[in-house]
Structure formats: structure tokens, C-alpha cells
């Protein structure tokens, strides 16, 4: 409809307005220069350093470093822990957001605060909490030892700490989205005879699917990259409880720069992929926000 | 199907949304719930639909209690103010939703569902939009989809919340005439909420006027307009001139002047005189008429509209009156005003 009316050039009045909104050349150069410098120093240079460090002695050494049993074990553990914590946070995040956005109840504000807690607590403290709870000297430690359950310095502890640290991502993404969408579609479904469960799966969930994916993406990126909390509960047992971020530090401290940067390059790649997917998802997310307008 | 609401009370915190409301809608009627925002009309509609629950009172469909049944079991078609279409489903799937979620033993075959949906889209005249998504439709088209979706489950009752509220003036007029004729065809008992008196007067068989959680009057459009039961109804429906008067000893006084009006049944004391603007007749000043000075005159199509300042008890009261176009009226003229029809209500405490 409006295709034919696309103006070729701005009418004179609009051009004048565009000019009026533009800063003098010197200011433009300064501001753009600042932004470019900032991006270069904080983003492009570090990326360059990571990849050049990883490939410093050729692609063969790079691949060999990644094929080391220790690196392989760290990659497997990182993926496993991310899968567990993303899975848990997906289920509980959706449920929490659904309850908060669609219902009124006492203690709602408290629940929102609790969901935000992991963001406001240092990850190291988060890890420490689990050591104090489940560690040998911890509250539940003796009982767990008695029943031969190992949580701290083992995979369950790492998964727990990661889940705790990444808990807000899915819920935080969904709460505003679901609040904005309101409850009218659910009410419509109910009055048309749909059961509560059916309403959730046929109306609520499809409406938030892009938001869920977005939350999962961010949650996964953080889960794979988590260092502080995991470092406290891991125990750094080589080939067993080292995740990728922990391995990067260990290798670096042992002057194995190529191996260290090789593992780091995988995390950097993850970040780049996340960034691309995030951008792609944002368009869809906007789509699920706009509706009545 | 008749709808009855008995002694409905609904409280939101300290706010009493519905205060002992009684209402009966006969089968096949089209009734408007009219009132300003916050008058409780939408709450009443939602309670009838099963989307809200009253704190006290009963809702009966054909004499049977409806409160024991949830929204999905009442067989009520509900059209939401902002349509609430399922945004990720096509128009066709929106309309089909109510048919697809029926229990398996009642569910129609896919072919039946297709036929029913297509018939409904024909009925609301948007069959050509079946594959579009709600985001691609205009407000009027969305309204029609919402109506088709509500009708798909063959509701015994149709409830509409501000059905034309979100549309622009022209579409609104067209759509409400169309809704009226649709109702004449399908005759399902319908109740709609509106704050627009013109809409209620034009479309409804009967109007329920609500204010502050109470029903002020129930009647036909003519009834409500010509014989307002309360001061609120008189002020809310149609354009009214309101003057503070004093009733005593069978006389009606405006300031010091005794007016040539019957006090009717109005009790002695401070009262309010209500006159429709077209019932206020402009003439020479004289005994028993209201008297005032013309402040401003403007042509308003076929009529003149004049601001007249009436010197009253406490200062001036400015009112707006109509006069024939050919009457020579200019600022400064002293004129008399005599109500042809009027109502007197006791002043509110």
C-alpha cells in the first residue's frame, strides 16, 4: 500500500530539520571517535588477543590443545552443568513468571525480590552458601557424608551453584513480557471452554515462546561462563570438576598460554554466537509485545 | 435464556464495586449496561460470565444457579474490550478455538469445524481474512473476529464489554447498527457494557443505568430519556441544564424569584431543577420565568446557541440555551426562560 509513496529524497523542510538536529563536524568526530575507541579497547582488542593467543603456534597446536583429555573433560562438564541449570531454570522460571504476572497473591513482592537475589549477591558468596550448607563442616554435611552423598567438590555442587547464579534470567525476561500481555487471552480461552492446562499450553506458552528462548539463551551463556560461584564449590579436581572457565585460569597460571587461550576462544565463540542469536530473537520478541497497537 | 442477578455484592479492598445489584434480562433481549467508569458495569458483566466471583448474591441462568459452574461451563460468549484475540493464531484458528477445545465426546469432526468456522466468518463478513493474524487487522475487523469466536460455541448468552470503545467514531456507528441487525437475526440474549449513552440509546432494547455500584434505573431507551428516575440519570443521559432551586410551601424558588413551576412531589428544602436544553424555551422576561442577560451568541448549524447568565442565590449561573436561527439575539439582551418540561430532585446530601 505505502510502497508506491516512498519518497525518493526528503522534502526541503524535512532536510532542514535533519540539518538542525545534526551537531557540528568536530563534535561528531569526537563523539564517534570516543565510541569507536571504547569498543576497540574493551571488545575488539580482547577478542583479537584471545584468538591470536590461541592460534599463536598454528592451528594444529590449537586443535591439539582442545583435544587434551583435561580440555575435553572441562567441555563435557560445562555442557552438562549448563544443560542441568538451564533445564531447571526454564521450568521454574516459566512457572514463577506465570504466577507473578497472571495472579494476585500475598508475598508477590517478596517472591520477586527473592528471584532477583542471585543478581545482587556476589557469585563467590553464592558458592560459599552451598559450601556452608553441604560441605563437610556444613549444616547438612555430616548427614550427607553418612549417606555417602557428595555434593561439594562434585558435579551436583557445581550444578547447584550455577543454577542459583543463573536463576533470574528466564523469570526476569518473562515477567514484564507476560505482565504486558495481560490475562485477557487466558480469560477468553477459559470462557470458550478450555481447561487451565490447555489454556497454558495453547495460549500462554505460544505467546511467550520467543521470550523463553531469549531467557534460555542468556541463561545458557551465563551458566557456561560462570566462574566465581563454581570456583568455590568445584575443588578444582583436574579432569573431574573443572569447568571451562576454571580450566582457563589454571592453564594460564601454569604458563600454558596457547592451551589457555584455546579454551578461552571457545567461550568467546559462544559469546559471539549468543550475540547473533540474541539479535535475531529481539525482532521476534518485539513482535510478541506489539499487538493491540 | 433469561439472566438473573440477585443481590450481587462485590468488594475490591475498600472499594465497593457492586452494592446489592438486582437485574433480570429476558430471553432474546439486547440490554445495555450504561454508566460512567467505575460504576461497576464491567464487574457485573464479568461476574455473569464467570470471570469474577461475587462476595454475595446469586446469578441464575433460566432459574438455575450459574455460580456453581466455571466460566468454561456456562456456555457464555464473551467479547472483550480489547478483543483479546489469540495473537499467535490465524483468524480461522481463533474462531475455531472454542470448537477444538471441547471434550472429545462432544467435539465435531474437522470437516464440521471448518464448515462452522467458515459460516461464522461469512456471518460477520470477514471470510476473506481467514488466514490473517490479529496483528494484521484493523480494529473493526478484530471486533468481528472476536464476535465470531464468541458465537462459535453457540452461546446461550452473549456478553460484550465496551464492544465499540476502541474504534473510531465512523466505524463505531456502522458496527453498532450491524450488531443490532445481527442480534435481530440470531436472537441470542445479549448484555453489553458501554459508557456511551448514544450507543445504548440506539442499540439496546432496554438500558440499565448504573452509578457507584448501584442500578439507578432500568427501562427502555425512551423511558430512560424521557422519565429519568433519579438526578444522576437526568444528568448523565441527554444534555441537561441543572439549576439549584429551593422548594417550600408548594413553590419553587430560584434565588429570590418564585418560578411558575409545580414542585411536583419534591420535598421541601434545597433541590435541583433539571431541564433538557431543547425544553428550555426562550421568551420575554416576565412573571415566573427565569431571567438573565445574554453573554454570547453563536450560530450552530440551524440554531443559535446562547450563553445566558442567571443571577442566582450565590452569584451568577451560566447556562447554554438554544434559539431559532431567525431570532435576533445579541449580547446584553435580557431574556426570559421557561422550562417546557422539567424534573425536580432533592439536592444530594
mmCIF file of N, CA, C and O in Angstrom, chain B residues 303-348:
data_model
loop_
_atom_site.group_PDB
_atom_site.id
_atom_site.type_symbol
_atom_site.label_atom_id
_atom_site.label_comp_id
_atom_site.label_asym_id
_atom_site.label_seq_id
_atom_site.Cartn_x
_atom_site.Cartn_y
_atom_site.Cartn_z
ATOM 1 N N UNK B 303 -29.449 26.312 14.338
ATOM 2 C CA UNK B 303 -29.927 27.003 15.543
ATOM 3 C C UNK B 303 -28.892 28.018 16.029
ATOM 4 O O UNK B 303 -27.757 28.046 15.569
ATOM 5 N N UNK B 304 -29.345 28.838 16.962
ATOM 6 C CA UNK B 304 -28.424 29.717 17.669
ATOM 7 C C UNK B 304 -28.207 29.121 19.047
ATOM 8 O O UNK B 304 -29.126 28.554 19.645
ATOM 9 N N UNK B 305 -26.992 29.254 19.546
ATOM 10 C CA UNK B 305 -26.756 28.793 20.905
ATOM 11 C C UNK B 305 -26.270 30.010 21.706
ATOM 12 O O UNK B 305 -25.367 30.704 21.269
ATOM 13 N N UNK B 306 -26.931 30.253 22.843
ATOM 14 C CA UNK B 306 -26.608 31.457 23.618
ATOM 15 C C UNK B 306 -26.200 31.084 25.034
ATOM 16 O O UNK B 306 -26.762 30.169 25.634
ATOM 17 N N UNK B 307 -25.184 31.775 25.543
ATOM 18 C CA UNK B 307 -24.854 31.669 26.955
ATOM 19 C C UNK B 307 -25.647 32.723 27.693
ATOM 20 O O UNK B 307 -25.575 33.899 27.353
ATOM 21 N N UNK B 308 -26.413 32.298 28.689
ATOM 22 C CA UNK B 308 -27.224 33.252 29.445
ATOM 23 C C UNK B 308 -26.782 33.183 30.908
ATOM 24 O O UNK B 308 -26.667 32.097 31.473
ATOM 25 N N UNK B 309 -26.532 34.365 31.466
ATOM 26 C CA UNK B 309 -26.130 34.422 32.870
ATOM 27 C C UNK B 309 -27.345 34.687 33.731
ATOM 28 O O UNK B 309 -28.038 35.687 33.554
ATOM 29 N N UNK B 310 -27.648 33.753 34.633
ATOM 30 C CA UNK B 310 -28.793 33.913 35.530
ATOM 31 C C UNK B 310 -28.282 34.384 36.879
ATOM 32 O O UNK B 310 -27.466 33.696 37.491
ATOM 33 N N UNK B 311 -28.714 35.562 37.344
ATOM 34 C CA UNK B 311 -28.305 35.982 38.680
ATOM 35 C C UNK B 311 -29.034 35.126 39.710
ATOM 36 O O UNK B 311 -30.266 35.185 39.821
ATOM 37 N N UNK B 312 -28.307 34.280 40.400
ATOM 38 C CA UNK B 312 -28.947 33.345 41.320
ATOM 39 C C UNK B 312 -28.665 33.703 42.760
ATOM 40 O O UNK B 312 -28.297 34.840 43.056
ATOM 41 N N UNK B 313 -28.865 32.734 43.639
ATOM 42 C CA UNK B 313 -28.651 32.946 45.063
ATOM 43 C C UNK B 313 -27.220 33.374 45.359
ATOM 44 O O UNK B 313 -26.972 34.442 45.896
ATOM 45 N N UNK B 314 -26.276 32.537 44.966
ATOM 46 C CA UNK B 314 -24.881 32.863 45.210
ATOM 47 C C UNK B 314 -24.171 33.086 43.872
ATOM 48 O O UNK B 314 -23.675 32.171 43.260
ATOM 49 N N UNK B 315 -24.199 34.344 43.439
ATOM 50 C CA UNK B 315 -23.533 34.716 42.197
ATOM 51 C C UNK B 315 -24.317 34.303 40.968
ATOM 52 O O UNK B 315 -25.502 33.985 41.042
ATOM 53 N N UNK B 316 -23.619 34.295 39.825
ATOM 54 C CA UNK B 316 -24.274 34.006 38.553
ATOM 55 C C UNK B 316 -24.195 32.527 38.217
ATOM 56 O O UNK B 316 -23.229 31.862 38.561
ATOM 57 N N UNK B 317 -25.229 32.034 37.545
ATOM 58 C CA UNK B 317 -25.148 30.700 36.984
ATOM 59 C C UNK B 317 -25.214 30.844 35.472
ATOM 60 O O UNK B 317 -26.120 31.496 34.951
ATOM 61 N N UNK B 318 -24.235 30.280 34.788
ATOM 62 C CA UNK B 318 -24.197 30.397 33.323
ATOM 63 C C UNK B 318 -24.836 29.160 32.728
ATOM 64 O O UNK B 318 -24.458 28.036 33.075
ATOM 65 N N UNK B 319 -25.825 29.339 31.864
ATOM 66 C CA UNK B 319 -26.388 28.177 31.180
ATOM 67 C C UNK B 319 -26.382 28.407 29.676
ATOM 68 O O UNK B 319 -26.272 29.532 29.199
ATOM 69 N N UNK B 320 -26.487 27.289 28.940
ATOM 70 C CA UNK B 320 -26.431 27.341 27.487
ATOM 71 C C UNK B 320 -27.822 27.001 26.968
ATOM 72 O O UNK B 320 -28.359 25.949 27.328
ATOM 73 N N UNK B 321 -28.417 27.845 26.156
ATOM 74 C CA UNK B 321 -29.748 27.536 25.628
ATOM 75 C C UNK B 321 -29.749 27.660 24.112
ATOM 76 O O UNK B 321 -28.893 28.313 23.527
ATOM 77 N N UNK B 322 -30.758 27.020 23.472
ATOM 78 C CA UNK B 322 -30.888 27.082 22.019
ATOM 79 C C UNK B 322 -31.995 28.053 21.649
ATOM 80 O O UNK B 322 -32.962 28.245 22.398
ATOM 81 N N UNK B 323 -31.876 28.670 20.493
ATOM 82 C CA UNK B 323 -32.927 29.545 19.984
ATOM 83 C C UNK B 323 -33.002 29.359 18.481
ATOM 84 O O UNK B 323 -32.025 28.942 17.863
ATOM 85 N N UNK B 324 -34.165 29.659 17.861
ATOM 86 C CA UNK B 324 -34.251 29.554 16.399
ATOM 87 C C UNK B 324 -33.251 30.503 15.754
ATOM 88 O O UNK B 324 -32.951 31.565 16.296
ATOM 89 N N UNK B 325 -32.801 30.115 14.567
ATOM 90 C CA UNK B 325 -31.768 30.871 13.872
ATOM 91 C C UNK B 325 -32.249 32.280 13.537
ATOM 92 O O UNK B 325 -31.469 33.229 13.526
ATOM 93 N N UNK B 326 -33.551 32.408 13.269
ATOM 94 C CA UNK B 326 -34.038 33.705 12.793
ATOM 95 C C UNK B 326 -34.320 34.688 13.935
ATOM 96 O O UNK B 326 -34.781 35.800 13.727
ATOM 97 N N UNK B 327 -34.080 34.298 15.147
ATOM 98 C CA UNK B 327 -34.330 35.187 16.259
ATOM 99 C C UNK B 327 -33.152 36.144 16.427
ATOM 100 O O UNK B 327 -32.003 35.722 16.464
ATOM 101 N N UNK B 328 -33.466 37.434 16.485
ATOM 102 C CA UNK B 328 -32.392 38.416 16.639
ATOM 103 C C UNK B 328 -31.989 38.441 18.102
ATOM 104 O O UNK B 328 -32.722 38.948 18.945
ATOM 105 N N UNK B 329 -30.849 37.885 18.378
ATOM 106 C CA UNK B 329 -30.409 37.779 19.756
ATOM 107 C C UNK B 329 -29.007 38.362 19.802
ATOM 108 O O UNK B 329 -28.166 38.048 18.959
ATOM 109 N N UNK B 330 -28.769 39.250 20.748
ATOM 110 C CA UNK B 330 -27.407 39.779 20.810
ATOM 111 C C UNK B 330 -26.958 39.913 22.261
ATOM 112 O O UNK B 330 -27.791 39.989 23.170
ATOM 113 N N UNK B 331 -25.679 39.929 22.488
ATOM 114 C CA UNK B 331 -25.179 40.033 23.851
ATOM 115 C C UNK B 331 -25.745 41.270 24.536
ATOM 116 O O UNK B 331 -25.889 42.325 23.909
ATOM 117 N N UNK B 332 -26.120 41.155 25.761
ATOM 118 C CA UNK B 332 -26.687 42.265 26.515
ATOM 119 C C UNK B 332 -28.195 42.187 26.629
ATOM 120 O O UNK B 332 -28.787 42.779 27.534
ATOM 121 N N UNK B 333 -28.866 41.470 25.722
ATOM 122 C CA UNK B 333 -30.327 41.328 25.795
ATOM 123 C C UNK B 333 -30.723 40.664 27.110
ATOM 124 O O UNK B 333 -30.060 39.742 27.575
ATOM 125 N N UNK B 334 -31.813 41.147 27.688
ATOM 126 C CA UNK B 334 -32.379 40.462 28.850
ATOM 127 C C UNK B 334 -33.488 39.552 28.342
ATOM 128 O O UNK B 334 -34.383 39.999 27.626
ATOM 129 N N UNK B 335 -33.389 38.263 28.661
ATOM 130 C CA UNK B 335 -34.391 37.323 28.143
ATOM 131 C C UNK B 335 -35.029 36.547 29.291
ATOM 132 O O UNK B 335 -34.481 36.454 30.386
ATOM 133 N N UNK B 336 -36.200 35.990 28.999
ATOM 134 C CA UNK B 336 -36.860 35.102 29.949
ATOM 135 C C UNK B 336 -36.727 33.674 29.459
ATOM 136 O O UNK B 336 -36.697 33.415 28.258
ATOM 137 N N UNK B 337 -36.655 32.738 30.408
ATOM 138 C CA UNK B 337 -36.543 31.325 30.051
ATOM 139 C C UNK B 337 -37.582 30.549 30.825
ATOM 140 O O UNK B 337 -37.728 30.715 32.029
ATOM 141 N N UNK B 338 -38.321 29.696 30.082
ATOM 142 C CA UNK B 338 -39.363 28.936 30.753
ATOM 143 C C UNK B 338 -39.222 27.463 30.360
ATOM 144 O O UNK B 338 -39.245 27.139 29.174
ATOM 145 N N UNK B 339 -39.042 26.606 31.344
ATOM 146 C CA UNK B 339 -38.920 25.183 31.010
ATOM 147 C C UNK B 339 -40.261 24.619 30.550
ATOM 148 O O UNK B 339 -41.282 24.839 31.199
ATOM 149 N N UNK B 340 -40.242 23.907 29.412
ATOM 150 C CA UNK B 340 -41.447 23.268 28.910
ATOM 151 C C UNK B 340 -41.678 21.974 29.687
ATOM 152 O O UNK B 340 -42.771 21.666 30.110
ATOM 153 N N UNK B 341 -40.642 21.212 29.838
ATOM 154 C CA UNK B 341 -40.679 20.003 30.659
ATOM 155 C C UNK B 341 -39.517 20.088 31.629
ATOM 156 O O UNK B 341 -38.460 20.598 31.286
ATOM 157 N N UNK B 342 -39.692 19.553 32.811
ATOM 158 C CA UNK B 342 -38.613 19.642 33.780
ATOM 159 C C UNK B 342 -38.822 18.588 34.857
ATOM 160 O O UNK B 342 -39.912 18.006 34.962
ATOM 161 N N UNK B 343 -37.791 18.364 35.630
ATOM 162 C CA UNK B 343 -37.902 17.477 36.789
ATOM 163 C C UNK B 343 -37.208 18.150 37.956
ATOM 164 O O UNK B 343 -36.216 18.856 37.773
ATOM 165 N N UNK B 344 -37.754 17.946 39.138
ATOM 166 C CA UNK B 344 -37.106 18.484 40.336
ATOM 167 C C UNK B 344 -36.726 17.323 41.250
ATOM 168 O O UNK B 344 -37.551 16.451 41.533
ATOM 169 N N UNK B 345 -35.439 17.294 41.611
ATOM 170 C CA UNK B 345 -34.960 16.260 42.529
ATOM 171 C C UNK B 345 -34.384 16.927 43.760
ATOM 172 O O UNK B 345 -33.844 18.035 43.683
ATOM 173 N N UNK B 346 -34.485 16.263 44.880
ATOM 174 C CA UNK B 346 -33.881 16.789 46.106
ATOM 175 C C UNK B 346 -32.368 16.890 45.893
ATOM 176 O O UNK B 346 -31.772 16.067 45.203
ATOM 177 N N UNK B 347 -31.777 17.933 46.456
ATOM 178 C CA UNK B 347 -30.326 18.085 46.347
ATOM 179 C C UNK B 347 -29.669 16.945 47.094
ATOM 180 O O UNK B 347 -30.173 16.475 48.112
ATOM 181 N N UNK B 348 -28.518 16.500 46.574
ATOM 182 C CA UNK B 348 -27.829 15.407 47.257
ATOM 183 C C UNK B 348 -27.233 15.904 48.560
ATOM 184 O O UNK B 348 -26.792 17.029 48.663
#
